[in-house]
mmCIF file with all atom_site columns, C-alpha atoms in Angstrom:
data_model
loop_
_atom_site.group_PDB
_atom_site.id
_atom_site.type_symbol
_atom_site.label_atom_id
_atom_site.label_alt_id
_atom_site.label_comp_id
_atom_site.label_asym_id
_atom_site.label_entity_id
_atom_site.label_seq_id
_atom_site.pdbx_PDB_ins_code
_atom_site.Cartn_x
_atom_site.Cartn_y
_atom_site.Cartn_z
_atom_site.occupancy
_atom_site.B_iso_or_equiv
_atom_site.pdbx_formal_charge
_atom_site.auth_seq_id
_atom_site.auth_comp_id
_atom_site.auth_asym_id
_atom_site.auth_atom_id
_atom_site.pdbx_PDB_model_num
ATOM 1   C CA . LYS A 1 1   ? 169.484 23.084 11.671  1.00 87.00 ? 189 LYS A CA 1
ATOM 2   C CA . PRO A 1 2   ? 171.332 25.816 13.574  1.00 91.00 ? 190 PRO A CA 1
ATOM 3   C CA . HIS A 1 3   ? 170.452 28.396 10.926  1.00 93.00 ? 191 HIS A CA 1
ATOM 4   C CA . MET A 1 4   ? 166.820 27.332 10.922  1.00 93.00 ? 192 MET A CA 1
ATOM 5   C CA . HIS A 1 5   ? 166.598 27.590 14.700  1.00 93.00 ? 193 HIS A CA 1
ATOM 6   C CA . LEU A 1 6   ? 168.263 31.005 14.628  1.00 93.00 ? 194 LEU A CA 1
ATOM 7   C CA . LEU A 1 7   ? 165.799 32.200 11.961  1.00 94.00 ? 195 LEU A CA 1
ATOM 8   C CA . SER A 1 8   ? 162.893 30.914 14.025  1.00 91.00 ? 196 SER A CA 1
ATOM 9   C CA . GLU A 1 9   ? 164.273 32.531 17.158  1.00 90.00 ? 197 GLU A CA 1
ATOM 10  C CA . ARG A 1 10  ? 164.799 35.880 15.407  1.00 92.00 ? 198 ARG A CA 1
ATOM 11  C CA . THR A 1 11  ? 161.416 35.924 13.600  1.00 92.00 ? 199 THR A CA 1
ATOM 12  C CA . SER A 1 12  ? 159.246 33.740 15.880  1.00 89.00 ? 200 SER A CA 1
ATOM 13  C CA . GLU A 1 13  ? 157.769 32.282 12.691  1.00 92.00 ? 201 GLU A CA 1
ATOM 14  C CA . THR A 1 14  ? 157.745 28.918 10.896  1.00 91.00 ? 202 THR A CA 1
ATOM 15  C CA . VAL A 1 15  ? 160.937 28.065 9.002   1.00 94.00 ? 203 VAL A CA 1
ATOM 16  C CA . HIS A 1 16  ? 161.051 25.446 6.248   1.00 94.00 ? 204 HIS A CA 1
ATOM 17  C CA . LEU A 1 17  ? 163.774 23.645 4.333   1.00 97.00 ? 205 LEU A CA 1
ATOM 18  C CA . GLY A 1 18  ? 162.551 22.189 1.057   1.00 97.00 ? 206 GLY A CA 1
ATOM 19  C CA . THR A 1 19  ? 164.046 20.479 -1.940  1.00 96.00 ? 207 THR A CA 1
ATOM 20  C CA . LEU A 1 20  ? 162.919 19.526 -5.427  1.00 95.00 ? 208 LEU A CA 1
ATOM 21  C CA . ILE A 1 21  ? 161.354 16.131 -5.981  1.00 92.00 ? 209 ILE A CA 1
ATOM 22  C CA . ASP A 1 22  ? 159.751 15.400 -9.343  1.00 86.00 ? 210 ASP A CA 1
ATOM 23  C CA . SER A 1 23  ? 157.880 18.629 -10.142 1.00 88.00 ? 211 SER A CA 1
ATOM 24  C CA . GLU A 1 24  ? 157.120 19.585 -6.537  1.00 92.00 ? 212 GLU A CA 1
ATOM 25  C CA . ILE A 1 25  ? 158.938 20.646 -3.425  1.00 94.00 ? 213 ILE A CA 1
ATOM 26  C CA . LEU A 1 26  ? 159.327 18.346 -0.462  1.00 94.00 ? 214 LEU A CA 1
ATOM 27  C CA . TYR A 1 27  ? 159.608 19.784 3.036   1.00 93.00 ? 215 TYR A CA 1
ATOM 28  C CA . VAL A 1 28  ? 162.603 18.020 4.584   1.00 95.00 ? 216 VAL A CA 1
ATOM 29  C CA . HIS A 1 29  ? 162.890 19.995 7.827   1.00 91.00 ? 217 HIS A CA 1
ATOM 30  C CA . LYS A 1 30  ? 160.778 22.466 9.740   1.00 87.00 ? 218 LYS A CA 1
ATOM 31  C CA . VAL A 1 31  ? 160.959 24.630 12.843  1.00 89.00 ? 219 VAL A CA 1
ATOM 32  C CA . ASP A 1 32  ? 157.529 25.639 14.109  1.00 78.00 ? 220 ASP A CA 1
ATOM 33  C CA . SER A 1 33  ? 156.429 29.155 14.946  1.00 65.00 ? 221 SER A CA 1
ATOM 34  C CA . ARG A 1 34  ? 156.382 30.104 18.621  1.00 67.00 ? 222 ARG A CA 1
ATOM 35  C CA . HIS A 1 35  ? 152.944 31.620 18.077  1.00 55.00 ? 223 HIS A CA 1
ATOM 36  C CA . MET A 1 36  ? 149.664 29.752 18.435  1.00 55.00 ? 224 MET A CA 1
ATOM 37  C CA . LEU A 1 37  ? 148.754 30.676 14.846  1.00 51.00 ? 225 LEU A CA 1
ATOM 38  C CA . GLY A 1 38  ? 151.234 29.763 12.150  1.00 47.00 ? 226 GLY A CA 1
ATOM 39  C CA . MET A 1 39  ? 151.497 27.870 8.894   1.00 53.00 ? 227 MET A CA 1
ATOM 40  C CA . TYR A 1 40  ? 150.312 24.279 8.909   1.00 58.00 ? 228 TYR A CA 1
ATOM 41  C CA . SER A 1 41  ? 152.862 21.991 7.324   1.00 62.00 ? 229 SER A CA 1
ATOM 42  C CA . ARG A 1 42  ? 154.814 18.881 8.099   1.00 64.00 ? 230 ARG A CA 1
ATOM 43  C CA . VAL A 1 43  ? 158.080 17.276 7.132   1.00 62.00 ? 231 VAL A CA 1
ATOM 44  C CA . GLY A 1 44  ? 157.408 14.976 4.192   1.00 62.00 ? 232 GLY A CA 1
ATOM 45  C CA . ARG A 1 45  ? 154.599 17.131 2.815   1.00 82.00 ? 233 ARG A CA 1
ATOM 46  C CA . ARG A 1 46  ? 154.815 18.004 -0.859  1.00 81.00 ? 234 ARG A CA 1
ATOM 47  C CA . ALA A 1 47  ? 153.874 21.406 -2.211  1.00 89.00 ? 235 ALA A CA 1
ATOM 48  C CA . PRO A 1 48  ? 153.704 22.866 -5.715  1.00 91.00 ? 236 PRO A CA 1
ATOM 49  C CA . LEU A 1 49  ? 156.580 24.759 -7.305  1.00 92.00 ? 237 LEU A CA 1
ATOM 50  C CA . HIS A 1 50  ? 154.497 27.473 -8.909  1.00 94.00 ? 238 HIS A CA 1
ATOM 51  C CA . CYS A 1 51  ? 152.937 29.014 -5.816  1.00 94.00 ? 239 CYS A CA 1
ATOM 52  C CA . THR A 1 52  ? 155.489 28.569 -3.050  1.00 95.00 ? 240 THR A CA 1
ATOM 53  C CA . ALA A 1 53  ? 158.468 30.764 -2.278  1.00 97.00 ? 241 ALA A CA 1
ATOM 54  C CA . ILE A 1 54  ? 160.766 27.734 -2.064  1.00 97.00 ? 242 ILE A CA 1
ATOM 55  C CA . GLY A 1 55  ? 159.535 26.447 -5.422  1.00 97.00 ? 243 GLY A CA 1
ATOM 56  C CA . LYS A 1 56  ? 160.202 29.807 -7.000  1.00 98.00 ? 244 LYS A CA 1
ATOM 57  C CA . VAL A 1 57  ? 163.793 30.060 -5.751  1.00 98.00 ? 245 VAL A CA 1
ATOM 58  C CA . LEU A 1 58  ? 164.571 26.490 -6.766  1.00 97.00 ? 246 LEU A CA 1
ATOM 59  C CA . MET A 1 59  ? 163.327 27.148 -10.302 1.00 97.00 ? 247 MET A CA 1
ATOM 60  C CA . ALA A 1 60  ? 164.726 30.701 -10.600 1.00 97.00 ? 248 ALA A CA 1
ATOM 61  C CA . TRP A 1 61  ? 168.327 29.493 -10.188 1.00 97.00 ? 249 TRP A CA 1
ATOM 62  C CA . GLU A 1 62  ? 167.939 26.115 -11.886 1.00 96.00 ? 250 GLU A CA 1
ATOM 63  C CA . GLU A 1 63  ? 169.772 25.439 -15.152 1.00 94.00 ? 251 GLU A CA 1
ATOM 64  C CA . PRO A 1 64  ? 167.363 26.323 -18.017 1.00 95.00 ? 252 PRO A CA 1
ATOM 65  C CA . VAL A 1 65  ? 167.320 22.836 -19.552 1.00 95.00 ? 253 VAL A CA 1
ATOM 66  C CA . ARG A 1 66  ? 166.510 21.149 -16.241 1.00 94.00 ? 254 ARG A CA 1
ATOM 67  C CA . ARG A 1 67  ? 164.055 23.917 -15.254 1.00 95.00 ? 255 ARG A CA 1
ATOM 68  C CA . ASP A 1 68  ? 162.179 23.522 -18.536 1.00 95.00 ? 256 ASP A CA 1
ATOM 69  C CA . ALA A 1 69  ? 162.004 19.734 -18.110 1.00 94.00 ? 257 ALA A CA 1
ATOM 70  C CA . VAL A 1 70  ? 160.680 20.082 -14.545 1.00 94.00 ? 258 VAL A CA 1
ATOM 71  C CA . LEU A 1 71  ? 158.139 22.739 -15.514 1.00 94.00 ? 259 LEU A CA 1
ATOM 72  C CA . ALA A 1 72  ? 156.926 20.623 -18.429 1.00 91.00 ? 260 ALA A CA 1
ATOM 73  C CA . GLU A 1 73  ? 155.689 18.139 -15.798 1.00 87.00 ? 261 GLU A CA 1
ATOM 74  C CA . ALA A 1 74  ? 154.289 20.768 -13.416 1.00 88.00 ? 262 ALA A CA 1
ATOM 75  C CA . GLU A 1 75  ? 150.569 21.320 -13.038 1.00 89.00 ? 263 GLU A CA 1
ATOM 76  C CA . PHE A 1 76  ? 149.753 25.008 -12.683 1.00 94.00 ? 264 PHE A CA 1
ATOM 77  C CA . LYS A 1 77  ? 146.753 24.367 -10.469 1.00 93.00 ? 265 LYS A CA 1
ATOM 78  C CA . ARG A 1 78  ? 144.864 27.273 -8.891  1.00 95.00 ? 266 ARG A CA 1
ATOM 79  C CA . PHE A 1 79  ? 144.882 27.122 -5.078  1.00 93.00 ? 267 PHE A CA 1
ATOM 80  C CA . ARG A 1 80  ? 143.866 30.722 -4.294  1.00 93.00 ? 268 ARG A CA 1
ATOM 81  C CA . ASP A 1 81  ? 142.816 33.855 -6.171  1.00 91.00 ? 269 ASP A CA 1
ATOM 82  C CA . LYS A 1 82  ? 146.454 35.009 -6.284  1.00 93.00 ? 270 LYS A CA 1
ATOM 83  C CA . THR A 1 83  ? 147.919 31.724 -7.591  1.00 93.00 ? 271 THR A CA 1
ATOM 84  C CA . ILE A 1 84  ? 149.975 32.041 -10.781 1.00 95.00 ? 272 ILE A CA 1
ATOM 85  C CA . CYS A 1 85  ? 148.332 29.540 -13.133 1.00 94.00 ? 273 CYS A CA 1
ATOM 86  C CA . ASP A 1 86  ? 150.198 29.770 -16.433 1.00 94.00 ? 274 ASP A CA 1
ATOM 87  C CA . LEU A 1 87  ? 153.768 29.201 -17.561 1.00 95.00 ? 275 LEU A CA 1
ATOM 88  C CA . PRO A 1 88  ? 154.447 32.663 -19.095 1.00 96.00 ? 276 PRO A CA 1
ATOM 89  C CA . SER A 1 89  ? 153.375 34.442 -15.889 1.00 96.00 ? 277 SER A CA 1
ATOM 90  C CA . TYR A 1 90  ? 155.412 31.997 -13.824 1.00 97.00 ? 278 TYR A CA 1
ATOM 91  C CA . LEU A 1 91  ? 158.529 32.583 -15.930 1.00 97.00 ? 279 LEU A CA 1
ATOM 92  C CA . GLU A 1 92  ? 158.086 36.337 -15.364 1.00 97.00 ? 280 GLU A CA 1
ATOM 93  C CA . GLU A 1 93  ? 157.849 35.645 -11.625 1.00 97.00 ? 281 GLU A CA 1
ATOM 94  C CA . LEU A 1 94  ? 161.079 33.633 -11.796 1.00 98.00 ? 282 LEU A CA 1
ATOM 95  C CA . GLU A 1 95  ? 162.832 36.580 -13.465 1.00 97.00 ? 283 GLU A CA 1
ATOM 96  C CA . ARG A 1 96  ? 161.577 38.891 -10.701 1.00 96.00 ? 284 ARG A CA 1
ATOM 97  C CA . THR A 1 97  ? 162.668 36.363 -8.069  1.00 97.00 ? 285 THR A CA 1
ATOM 98  C CA . ARG A 1 98  ? 166.145 36.118 -9.520  1.00 95.00 ? 286 ARG A CA 1
ATOM 99  C CA . ALA A 1 99  ? 166.490 39.902 -9.883  1.00 95.00 ? 287 ALA A CA 1
ATOM 100 C CA . GLN A 1 100 ? 165.541 40.572 -6.264  1.00 94.00 ? 288 GLN A CA 1
ATOM 101 C CA . GLY A 1 101 ? 167.482 37.612 -4.866  1.00 95.00 ? 289 GLY A CA 1
ATOM 102 C CA . TYR A 1 102 ? 164.615 35.931 -3.035  1.00 97.00 ? 290 TYR A CA 1
ATOM 103 C CA . GLY A 1 103 ? 161.233 34.369 -3.687  1.00 97.00 ? 291 GLY A CA 1
ATOM 104 C CA . GLU A 1 104 ? 157.829 35.342 -2.380  1.00 97.00 ? 292 GLU A CA 1
ATOM 105 C CA . ASP A 1 105 ? 154.534 33.574 -1.839  1.00 96.00 ? 293 ASP A CA 1
ATOM 106 C CA . ARG A 1 106 ? 151.851 36.249 -1.646  1.00 95.00 ? 294 ARG A CA 1
ATOM 107 C CA . GLU A 1 107 ? 148.957 34.124 -0.358  1.00 94.00 ? 295 GLU A CA 1
ATOM 108 C CA . GLU A 1 108 ? 149.232 31.985 -3.488  1.00 94.00 ? 296 GLU A CA 1
ATOM 109 C CA . PHE A 1 109 ? 149.190 28.547 -1.842  1.00 92.00 ? 297 PHE A CA 1
ATOM 110 C CA . ASP A 1 110 ? 147.746 28.959 1.649   1.00 88.00 ? 298 ASP A CA 1
ATOM 111 C CA . GLU A 1 111 ? 145.224 31.658 2.396   1.00 89.00 ? 299 GLU A CA 1
ATOM 112 C CA . HIS A 1 112 ? 146.471 34.321 4.836   1.00 91.00 ? 300 HIS A CA 1
ATOM 113 C CA . ILE A 1 113 ? 150.094 33.093 4.597   1.00 92.00 ? 301 ILE A CA 1
ATOM 114 C CA . ARG A 1 114 ? 153.021 35.066 3.149   1.00 95.00 ? 302 ARG A CA 1
ATOM 115 C CA . CYS A 1 115 ? 156.464 33.507 2.701   1.00 95.00 ? 303 CYS A CA 1
ATOM 116 C CA . VAL A 1 116 ? 159.926 34.650 1.696   1.00 97.00 ? 304 VAL A CA 1
ATOM 117 C CA . ALA A 1 117 ? 162.640 32.208 0.638   1.00 98.00 ? 305 ALA A CA 1
ATOM 118 C CA . VAL A 1 118 ? 166.204 31.979 -0.623  1.00 98.00 ? 306 VAL A CA 1
ATOM 119 C CA . PRO A 1 119 ? 168.050 29.175 -2.393  1.00 98.00 ? 307 PRO A CA 1
ATOM 120 C CA . LEU A 1 120 ? 170.883 27.149 -0.888  1.00 98.00 ? 308 LEU A CA 1
ATOM 121 C CA . PHE A 1 121 ? 173.600 26.249 -3.379  1.00 97.00 ? 309 PHE A CA 1
ATOM 122 C CA . GLY A 1 122 ? 175.799 23.176 -3.706  1.00 96.00 ? 310 GLY A CA 1
ATOM 123 C CA . PRO A 1 123 ? 179.416 22.801 -4.885  1.00 94.00 ? 311 PRO A CA 1
ATOM 124 C CA . HIS A 1 124 ? 178.688 23.689 -8.511  1.00 89.00 ? 312 HIS A CA 1
ATOM 125 C CA . GLY A 1 125 ? 176.530 26.722 -7.741  1.00 91.00 ? 313 GLY A CA 1
ATOM 126 C CA . ALA A 1 126 ? 173.247 24.945 -8.492  1.00 94.00 ? 314 ALA A CA 1
ATOM 127 C CA . PRO A 1 127 ? 170.328 25.205 -6.066  1.00 97.00 ? 315 PRO A CA 1
ATOM 128 C CA . VAL A 1 128 ? 170.000 22.149 -3.833  1.00 97.00 ? 316 VAL A CA 1
ATOM 129 C CA . ALA A 1 129 ? 167.315 23.388 -1.437  1.00 97.00 ? 317 ALA A CA 1
ATOM 130 C CA . GLY A 1 130 ? 165.299 26.410 -0.428  1.00 97.00 ? 318 GLY A CA 1
ATOM 131 C CA . LEU A 1 131 ? 164.991 28.010 2.994   1.00 97.00 ? 319 LEU A CA 1
ATOM 132 C CA . SER A 1 132 ? 161.853 29.982 3.865   1.00 96.00 ? 320 SER A CA 1
ATOM 133 C CA . VAL A 1 133 ? 160.086 31.855 6.624   1.00 96.00 ? 321 VAL A CA 1
ATOM 134 C CA . SER A 1 134 ? 156.272 31.875 6.645   1.00 92.00 ? 322 SER A CA 1
ATOM 135 C CA . PHE A 1 135 ? 154.103 34.562 8.235   1.00 91.00 ? 323 PHE A CA 1
ATOM 136 C CA . PRO A 1 136 ? 150.380 34.867 8.809   1.00 92.00 ? 324 PRO A CA 1
ATOM 137 C CA . THR A 1 137 ? 149.376 37.980 6.880   1.00 92.00 ? 325 THR A CA 1
ATOM 138 C CA . PHE A 1 138 ? 148.342 39.838 10.045  1.00 91.00 ? 326 PHE A CA 1
ATOM 139 C CA . ARG A 1 139 ? 151.960 39.604 11.333  1.00 87.00 ? 327 ARG A CA 1
ATOM 140 C CA . TYR A 1 140 ? 153.534 40.356 7.949   1.00 91.00 ? 328 TYR A CA 1
ATOM 141 C CA . SER A 1 141 ? 154.892 43.734 6.863   1.00 92.00 ? 329 SER A CA 1
ATOM 142 C CA . ASP A 1 142 ? 157.216 44.796 4.058   1.00 92.00 ? 330 ASP A CA 1
ATOM 143 C CA . ALA A 1 143 ? 159.747 46.038 6.626   1.00 93.00 ? 331 ALA A CA 1
ATOM 144 C CA . LEU A 1 144 ? 159.685 42.703 8.466   1.00 92.00 ? 332 LEU A CA 1
ATOM 145 C CA . ALA A 1 145 ? 160.023 40.851 5.161   1.00 93.00 ? 333 ALA A CA 1
ATOM 146 C CA . ARG A 1 146 ? 163.133 42.905 4.262   1.00 94.00 ? 334 ARG A CA 1
ATOM 147 C CA . GLU A 1 147 ? 164.707 42.131 7.658   1.00 95.00 ? 335 GLU A CA 1
ATOM 148 C CA . THR A 1 148 ? 163.861 38.445 7.243   1.00 95.00 ? 336 THR A CA 1
ATOM 149 C CA . VAL A 1 149 ? 165.322 38.341 3.730   1.00 96.00 ? 337 VAL A CA 1
ATOM 150 C CA . GLU A 1 150 ? 168.586 39.735 5.141   1.00 95.00 ? 338 GLU A CA 1
ATOM 151 C CA . LEU A 1 151 ? 168.664 36.922 7.713   1.00 96.00 ? 339 LEU A CA 1
ATOM 152 C CA . LEU A 1 152 ? 167.837 34.354 5.032   1.00 97.00 ? 340 LEU A CA 1
ATOM 153 C CA . LEU A 1 153 ? 170.571 35.658 2.713   1.00 97.00 ? 341 LEU A CA 1
ATOM 154 C CA . ASP A 1 154 ? 173.141 35.438 5.521   1.00 96.00 ? 342 ASP A CA 1
ATOM 155 C CA . ALA A 1 155 ? 172.036 31.855 6.193   1.00 97.00 ? 343 ALA A CA 1
ATOM 156 C CA . SER A 1 156 ? 172.165 31.009 2.480   1.00 97.00 ? 344 SER A CA 1
ATOM 157 C CA . ARG A 1 157 ? 175.702 32.327 2.121   1.00 96.00 ? 345 ARG A CA 1
ATOM 158 C CA . ASP A 1 158 ? 176.937 30.367 5.135   1.00 96.00 ? 346 ASP A CA 1
ATOM 159 C CA . VAL A 1 159 ? 175.102 27.098 4.437   1.00 97.00 ? 347 VAL A CA 1
ATOM 160 C CA . SER A 1 160 ? 176.024 27.212 0.744   1.00 97.00 ? 348 SER A CA 1
ATOM 161 C CA . ALA A 1 161 ? 179.703 27.613 1.696   1.00 96.00 ? 349 ALA A CA 1
ATOM 162 C CA . GLN A 1 162 ? 179.381 24.644 4.068   1.00 96.00 ? 350 GLN A CA 1
ATOM 163 C CA . LEU A 1 163 ? 177.926 22.646 1.153   1.00 96.00 ? 351 LEU A CA 1
ATOM 164 C CA . GLY A 1 164 ? 180.991 23.454 -0.958  1.00 96.00 ? 352 GLY A CA 1
ATOM 165 C CA . CYS A 1 165 ? 179.691 26.409 -2.966  1.00 95.00 ? 353 CYS A CA 1
ATOM 166 C CA . THR A 1 166 ? 182.757 28.573 -3.665  1.00 93.00 ? 354 THR A CA 1
ATOM 167 C CA . ARG A 1 167 ? 180.996 31.243 -5.763  1.00 91.00 ? 355 ARG A CA 1
ATOM 168 C CA . TRP A 1 168 ? 177.723 32.146 -4.056  1.00 94.00 ? 356 TRP A CA 1
ATOM 169 C CA . PRO A 1 169 ? 175.427 33.212 -6.934  1.00 92.00 ? 357 PRO A CA 1
ATOM 170 C CA . LEU A 1 170 ? 173.638 35.846 -4.844  1.00 92.00 ? 358 LEU A CA 1
ATOM 171 C CA . SER A 1 171 ? 176.765 37.846 -3.953  1.00 85.00 ? 359 SER A CA 1
ATOM 172 C CA . ALA A 1 172 ? 176.352 40.224 -6.918  1.00 77.00 ? 360 ALA A CA 1
ATOM 173 C CA . LEU A 1 173 ? 172.828 41.249 -5.895  1.00 72.00 ? 361 LEU A CA 1
ATOM 174 C CA . VAL A 1 174 ? 172.034 44.513 -4.228  1.00 52.00 ? 362 VAL A CA 1
ATOM 175 C CA . ARG A 1 175 ? 170.641 43.707 -0.797  1.00 52.00 ? 363 ARG A CA 1
ATOM 176 C CA . PRO A 1 176 ? 167.050 44.851 -0.081  1.00 46.00 ? 364 PRO A CA 1
#
């Protein structure tokens, strides 16, 4: 919670913590934006893996056997024009996510909403949750996203260590 509140304070935007349940993500905690306009969501809401930043980071760092089993049950439903709707394109997106060290939702799930997310890792280096910041597109910029990713990566490193992760998988990445 302290990291989520700090992220919200620093960005003034909505912060989510989500985890994998079945073939979807489940929002388990949320800190609302300080602005009147922000992303609608609620704790307990489920969202798809294929078009959310949290879903992408959870799948990008998941063990291949488990990832493949989860994705076999996933429905690649179209929510918006930009939604990735097929497995090969999604697997390419997971490679991009892993290479850059964070996930992005580019108005794929909710119209006019952009999100960036990072995974949180448990004791064995596997992803246990994802942490994201969501922006209305009119407040989003690439520069702001880069600054937010830096804050998210710092939070991921610290929270993952608190969860018992001794070898943070993102440490070898070049920071944005």
